[in-house]
Structure formats: structure tokens, C-alpha cells
Coordinates of N, CA, C and O in Angstrom, one line a residue:
X1 N -22.0 -67.3 -0.5 CA -20.7 -66.8 -0.8 C -19.7 -67.7 0.0 O -19.9 -68.0 1.2
X2 N -18.7 -68.0 -0.6 CA -17.6 -68.8 0.0 C -16.7 -68.0 0.8 O -16.6 -66.7 0.5
X3 N -15.9 -68.6 1.7 CA -14.9 -67.8 2.4 C -13.9 -67.2 1.4 O -13.4 -66.1 1.6
X4 N -13.5 -67.9 0.4 CA -12.6 -67.4 -0.6 C -13.1 -66.2 -1.3 O -12.4 -65.2 -1.4
X5 N -14.4 -66.2 -1.7 CA -15.0 -65.1 -2.3 C -15.0 -63.9 -1.3 O -14.7 -62.7 -1.7
X6 N -15.3 -64.2 -0.1 CA -15.4 -63.1 0.9 C -13.9 -62.5 1.1 O -13.8 -61.3 1.3
X7 N -13.0 -63.4 1.1 CA -11.6 -62.9 1.3 C -11.2 -62.0 0.1 O -10.5 -61.0 0.3
X8 N -11.5 -62.3 -1.1 CA -11.2 -61.5 -2.2 C -11.8 -60.1 -2.1 O -11.2 -59.1 -2.4
X9 N -13.1 -60.1 -1.7 CA -13.8 -58.8 -1.5 C -13.1 -58.0 -0.4 O -12.9 -56.8 -0.6
X10 N -12.9 -58.7 0.7 CA -12.3 -57.9 1.8 C -10.8 -57.5 1.6 O -10.4 -56.4 2.1
X11 N -10.1 -58.2 0.8 CA -8.7 -57.8 0.4 C -8.8 -56.4 -0.3 O -8.0 -55.5 0.0
X12 N -9.8 -56.2 -1.2 CA -9.9 -54.9 -1.8 C -10.3 -53.9 -0.8 O -9.9 -52.7 -0.9
X13 N -11.2 -54.2 0.1 CA -11.7 -53.3 1.1 C -10.6 -52.9 2.0 O -10.5 -51.8 2.5
X14 N -9.7 -53.8 2.3 CA -8.5 -53.6 3.2 C -7.7 -52.4 2.6 O -7.3 -51.5 3.3
X15 N -7.4 -52.5 1.3 CA -6.6 -51.5 0.7 C -7.3 -50.1 0.8 O -6.7 -49.1 1.0
X16 N -8.6 -50.1 0.5 CA -9.4 -48.8 0.6 C -9.3 -48.3 2.0 O -9.1 -47.1 2.2
X17 N -9.5 -49.1 3.0 CA -9.4 -48.7 4.4 C -8.1 -48.1 4.8 O -7.9 -47.1 5.4
X18 N -7.0 -48.8 4.3 CA -5.6 -48.3 4.6 C -5.4 -46.9 4.0 O -4.8 -46.1 4.6
X19 N -5.9 -46.7 2.8 CA -5.8 -45.4 2.1 C -6.5 -44.3 2.9 O -6.0 -43.2 3.1
X20 N -7.7 -44.7 3.3 CA -8.5 -43.7 4.0 C -7.9 -43.4 5.4 O -7.8 -42.2 5.7
X21 N -7.4 -44.4 6.1 CA -6.7 -44.1 7.4 C -5.5 -43.3 7.2 O -5.1 -42.5 8.0
X22 N -4.8 -43.5 6.0 CA -3.6 -42.8 5.7 C -3.8 -41.3 5.6 O -2.9 -40.5 5.7
X23 N -5.1 -40.9 5.5 CA -5.4 -39.4 5.4 C -5.6 -38.8 6.7 O -5.8 -37.6 6.8
X24 N -5.4 -39.5 7.8 CA -5.7 -39.0 9.1 C -4.8 -37.8 9.4 O -5.3 -36.8 10.0
X25 N -3.5 -37.8 9.1 CA -2.7 -36.7 9.4 C -3.1 -35.4 8.6 O -3.0 -34.3 9.1
X26 N -3.7 -35.6 7.4 CA -4.2 -34.4 6.7 C -5.4 -33.8 7.4 O -5.5 -32.6 7.6
X27 N -6.3 -34.7 7.9 CA -7.4 -34.2 8.7 C -7.0 -33.5 10.0 O -7.5 -32.5 10.4
X28 N -6.0 -34.0 10.6 CA -5.5 -33.4 11.9 C -4.9 -32.1 11.6 O -5.1 -31.1 12.4
X29 N -4.1 -31.9 10.5 CA -3.5 -30.6 10.2 C -4.6 -29.6 9.8 O -4.6 -28.5 10.3
X30 N -5.6 -30.0 9.0 CA -6.7 -29.1 8.7 C -7.5 -28.7 9.9 O -7.8 -27.5 10.0
X31 N -7.7 -29.7 10.8 CA -8.4 -29.3 12.1 C -7.6 -28.3 12.9 O -8.2 -27.4 13.4
X32 N -6.3 -28.5 13.0 CA -5.5 -27.6 13.7 C -5.5 -26.2 13.1 O -5.7 -25.2 13.8
X33 N -5.4 -26.2 11.8 CA -5.5 -24.9 11.1 C -6.9 -24.2 11.3 O -6.9 -23.0 11.5
X34 N -7.9 -25.0 11.2 CA -9.3 -24.4 11.3 C -9.5 -23.9 12.7 O -10.1 -22.8 12.9
X35 N -9.0 -24.6 13.7 CA -9.1 -24.1 15.1 C -8.3 -22.8 15.3 O -8.8 -21.9 16.0
X36 N -7.2 -22.7 14.7 CA -6.4 -21.5 14.8 C -7.1 -20.3 14.1 O -7.1 -19.2 14.6
X37 N -7.7 -20.6 13.0 CA -8.4 -19.5 12.3 C -9.6 -19.1 13.1 O -9.9 -17.9 13.2
X38 N -10.3 -20.0 13.7 CA -11.4 -19.7 14.6 C -10.9 -18.8 15.7 O -11.6 -17.8 16.0
X39 N -9.8 -19.1 16.4 CA -9.3 -18.2 17.4 C -8.9 -16.9 16.9 O -9.2 -15.8 17.5
X40 N -8.3 -16.8 15.7 CA -8.0 -15.6 15.0 C -9.2 -14.7 14.8 O -9.2 -13.5 15.1
X41 N -10.3 -15.3 14.3 CA -11.5 -14.6 14.0 C -12.1 -14.0 15.3 O -12.5 -12.9 15.4
X42 N -12.1 -14.8 16.4 CA -12.6 -14.4 17.7 C -11.8 -13.2 18.2 O -12.3 -12.3 18.8
X43 N -10.5 -13.2 18.0 CA -9.6 -12.1 18.4 C -9.9 -10.9 17.6 O -10.2 -9.8 18.2
X44 N -10.0 -11.0 16.3 CA -10.3 -9.8 15.5 C -11.7 -9.2 15.9 O -11.9 -8.0 16.0
X45 N -12.6 -10.1 16.1 CA -14.0 -9.7 16.4 C -14.0 -9.0 17.7 O -14.7 -8.0 17.9
X46 N -13.4 -9.6 18.7 CA -13.4 -9.0 20.1 C -12.7 -7.6 20.1 O -13.0 -6.8 20.9
X47 N -11.7 -7.4 19.2 CA -11.0 -6.2 19.1 C -11.7 -5.1 18.3 O -11.3 -4.0 18.1
X48 N -12.8 -5.6 17.7 CA -13.6 -4.7 16.9 C -13.0 -4.3 15.5 O -13.3 -3.3 15.0
X49 N -12.1 -5.1 15.1 CA -11.4 -4.8 13.8 C -12.3 -5.2 12.6 O -13.1 -6.1 12.7
X50 N -12.1 -4.5 11.5 CA -12.9 -4.9 10.3 C -12.4 -6.2 9.7 O -11.3 -6.6 10.0
X51 N -13.3 -6.8 9.0 CA -12.9 -8.0 8.3 C -11.7 -7.7 7.4 O -11.6 -6.7 6.8
X52 N -10.8 -8.7 7.3 CA -9.6 -8.5 6.4 C -10.1 -8.3 5.0 O -11.1 -8.9 4.6
X53 N -9.4 -7.4 4.3 CA -9.7 -7.2 2.9 C -9.6 -8.5 2.1 O -8.7 -9.3 2.3
X54 N -10.6 -8.7 1.3 CA -10.6 -9.9 0.4 C -10.9 -11.2 1.2 O -10.6 -12.3 0.7
X55 N -11.5 -11.1 2.3 CA -11.8 -12.3 3.1 C -12.9 -13.2 2.5 O -12.9 -14.4 2.7
X56 N -13.8 -12.6 1.7 CA -14.8 -13.3 1.0 C -16.1 -13.5 1.9 O -17.0 -14.2 1.5
X57 N -16.0 -13.0 3.1 CA -17.2 -13.1 4.0 C -17.8 -11.7 4.2 O -17.1 -10.7 4.2
X58 N -19.1 -11.7 4.5 CA -19.8 -10.5 4.7 C -19.8 -10.1 6.2 O -20.0 -8.9 6.5
X59 N -19.5 -11.1 7.1 CA -19.5 -10.8 8.5 C -18.6 -11.8 9.2 O -18.3 -12.9 8.7
X60 N -18.3 -11.5 10.5 CA -17.5 -12.4 11.3 C -18.4 -13.6 11.6 O -17.9 -14.8 11.7
X61 N -19.7 -13.4 11.8 CA -20.6 -14.5 12.1 C -20.6 -15.5 10.9 O -20.5 -16.7 11.2
X62 N -20.7 -15.0 9.7 CA -20.7 -15.9 8.5 C -19.3 -16.7 8.5 O -19.3 -17.9 8.2
X63 N -18.2 -16.0 8.7 CA -16.9 -16.6 8.7 C -16.8 -17.7 9.8 O -16.3 -18.8 9.5
X64 N -17.2 -17.3 11.0 CA -17.1 -18.3 12.1 C -18.0 -19.5 11.8 O -17.6 -20.6 12.1
X65 N -19.2 -19.3 11.3 CA -20.1 -20.4 11.0 C -19.4 -21.4 10.0 O -19.5 -22.6 10.2
X66 N -18.8 -20.8 9.0 CA -18.1 -21.7 8.0 C -17.0 -22.5 8.6 O -16.8 -23.7 8.4
X67 N -16.2 -21.8 9.4 CA -15.0 -22.5 10.1 C -15.5 -23.5 11.0 O -15.0 -24.7 11.1
X68 N -16.6 -23.2 11.8 CA -17.2 -24.2 12.7 C -17.7 -25.5 12.0 O -17.5 -26.6 12.4
X69 N -18.3 -25.3 10.8 CA -18.7 -26.4 9.9 C -17.5 -27.2 9.5 O -17.6 -28.5 9.5
X70 N -16.4 -26.6 9.1 CA -15.2 -27.3 8.7 C -14.6 -28.1 9.9 O -14.1 -29.2 9.7
X71 N -14.6 -27.5 11.1 CA -14.1 -28.2 12.3 C -15.0 -29.4 12.5 O -14.5 -30.5 12.8
X72 N -16.3 -29.3 12.5 CA -17.2 -30.4 12.7 C -17.0 -31.5 11.7 O -16.9 -32.7 12.0
X73 N -16.8 -31.1 10.4 CA -16.5 -32.1 9.4 C -15.2 -32.8 9.6 O -15.1 -34.0 9.5
X74 N -14.2 -32.1 10.1 CA -12.9 -32.7 10.4 C -13.0 -33.7 11.5 O -12.4 -34.8 11.5
X75 N -13.7 -33.3 12.6 CA -13.9 -34.2 13.7 C -14.7 -35.4 13.3 O -14.4 -36.5 13.8
X76 N -15.7 -35.2 12.5 CA -16.5 -36.4 12.0 C -15.6 -37.3 11.2 O -15.7 -38.6 11.3
X77 N -14.7 -36.8 10.4 CA -13.8 -37.6 9.6 C -12.9 -38.4 10.5 O -12.6 -39.6 10.2
X78 N -12.4 -37.8 11.6 CA -11.5 -38.5 12.5 C -12.3 -39.7 13.2 O -11.7 -40.7 13.4
X79 N -13.5 -39.4 13.6 CA -14.3 -40.5 14.2 C -14.5 -41.6 13.1 O -14.4 -42.8 13.5
X80 N -14.8 -41.3 11.9 CA -15.0 -42.3 10.8 C -13.7 -43.1 10.7 O -13.7 -44.3 10.5
X81 N -12.5 -42.5 10.8 CA -11.3 -43.2 10.6 C -11.1 -44.2 11.8 O -10.6 -45.3 11.5
X82 N -11.5 -43.8 13.0 CA -11.5 -44.8 14.1 C -12.3 -46.0 13.8 O -11.9 -47.2 14.0
X83 N -13.5 -45.8 13.2 CA -14.4 -46.9 12.8 C -13.7 -47.8 11.7 O -13.7 -49.0 11.8
X84 N -13.1 -47.1 10.8 CA -12.4 -47.8 9.7 C -11.2 -48.6 10.3 O -10.9 -49.7 9.8
X85 N -10.5 -48.1 11.3 CA -9.4 -48.9 11.9 C -10.0 -50.2 12.5 O -9.4 -51.3 12.4
X86 N -11.1 -50.1 13.2 CA -11.8 -51.3 13.7 C -12.2 -52.3 12.6 O -11.9 -53.5 12.7
X87 N -12.8 -51.7 11.6 CA -13.1 -52.6 10.4 C -11.9 -53.2 9.8 O -11.9 -54.4 9.5
X88 N -10.9 -52.5 9.7 CA -9.6 -53.0 9.1 C -9.1 -54.2 9.9 O -8.7 -55.2 9.3
X89 N -9.1 -54.1 11.2 CA -8.6 -55.2 12.1 C -9.5 -56.4 11.9 O -9.0 -57.5 11.8
X90 N -10.8 -56.2 11.8 CA -11.7 -57.3 11.6 C -11.5 -58.0 10.2 O -11.5 -59.2 10.1
X91 N -11.4 -57.2 9.2 CA -11.2 -57.7 7.9 C -9.9 -58.5 7.8 O -9.8 -59.5 7.2
X92 N -8.8 -57.9 8.3 CA -7.5 -58.6 8.3 C -7.6 -59.9 9.1 O -7.0 -60.9 8.6
X93 N -8.2 -59.9 10.2 CA -8.4 -61.1 11.0 C -9.1 -62.2 10.2 O -8.6 -63.3 10.1
X94 N -10.2 -61.8 9.5 CA -10.9 -62.8 8.7 C -10.1 -63.3 7.6 O -10.0 -64.5 7.4
X95 N -9.4 -62.4 6.9 CA -8.6 -62.8 5.7 C -7.5 -63.8 6.2 O -7.2 -64.8 5.5
X96 N -6.9 -63.5 7.3 CA -5.8 -64.3 7.8 C -6.2 -65.6 8.4 O -5.5 -66.6 8.4
X97 N -7.4 -65.7 9.0 CA -7.8 -66.8 9.8 C -9.0 -67.7 9.3 O -9.1 -68.8 9.7
X98 N -9.8 -67.2 8.4 CA -10.9 -68.0 7.9 C -10.4 -69.1 7.0 O -9.5 -68.9 6.2
X99 N -10.9 -70.3 7.2 CA -10.4 -71.4 6.3 C -10.8 -71.2 4.9 O -11.9 -70.5 4.6
X100 N -10.0 -71.6 4.0 CA -10.3 -71.5 2.5 C -11.5 -72.4 2.1 O -12.3 -72.0 1.3
X101 N -11.6 -73.5 2.8 CA -12.7 -74.5 2.5 C -13.8 -74.2 3.5 O -13.6 -74.3 4.7
X102 N -15.0 -73.9 3.0 CA -16.1 -73.7 3.8 C -16.6 -75.0 4.4 O -16.5 -76.1 3.8
X103 N -17.1 -75.0 5.6 CA -17.7 -76.2 6.2 C -19.0 -76.6 5.5 O -19.6 -75.7 4.9
X104 N -19.4 -77.8 5.5 CA -20.6 -78.2 4.8 C -21.8 -77.4 5.2 O -22.7 -77.1 4.4
X105 N -21.9 -76.9 6.4 CA -23.1 -76.2 6.8 C -23.1 -74.8 6.2 O -24.2 -74.1 6.2
X106 N -22.0 -74.3 5.8 CA -21.9 -72.9 5.2 C -22.1 -73.0 3.7 O -22.4 -71.9 3.1
X107 N -22.0 -74.1 3.1 CA -22.1 -74.2 1.6 C -23.5 -74.0 1.1 O -24.5 -73.9 1.8

């Protein structure tokens, strides 16, 4: 593969990375909401209140388990975004700095 071919591939990947990183604020909002719901569940449960009508869950444990999974998923997404930021920097550096003509040893 030539540097030019690699640059074309990475330019497309750069756009994908930027779009994915752009979703970070959505993940942060969802994570904040999920953590608030988890606190709400814990308050209701500690006060011995019944599940809210129409909650869709059979128990507080089931509800908490689902919210904890969503929190874990959101945290994992934020870690992935940090990795994508590093990849983006590397891809942009290559695209900006790699020579268009490959050296004879690379051909």
C-alpha cells in the first residue's frame, strides 16, 4: 500500500472518528440521567415505596440491574471515545505529514 492509498483510507476514518467523538455529549447526558435514576431507585427502595405504576420492572433489583448495565455501557463508550481521540490525532498526523511519494524501500 502506498502512502497516498493509506491517506485516502485514513481520511475516511478521520470523518468516522469525528462523528463518533461528536456523540460524547450525548453519552455524558445519558450517563448523568442514568446515575440520577439509580439514586432515585435507591431512595424509593430505602423508603420502602412500591415500584412506580407502569415502571415495566418486577422489582427494584431488576430495575437497578438494568440501570447499572446502562451506566457501565455509557462509561465504556466514553473510554472508547478517548481511544478514538488518540487514533484521530495519529491519523491526522499521518495524513498531514507522510510524504506522497513512498521511499524505494517502502514500494
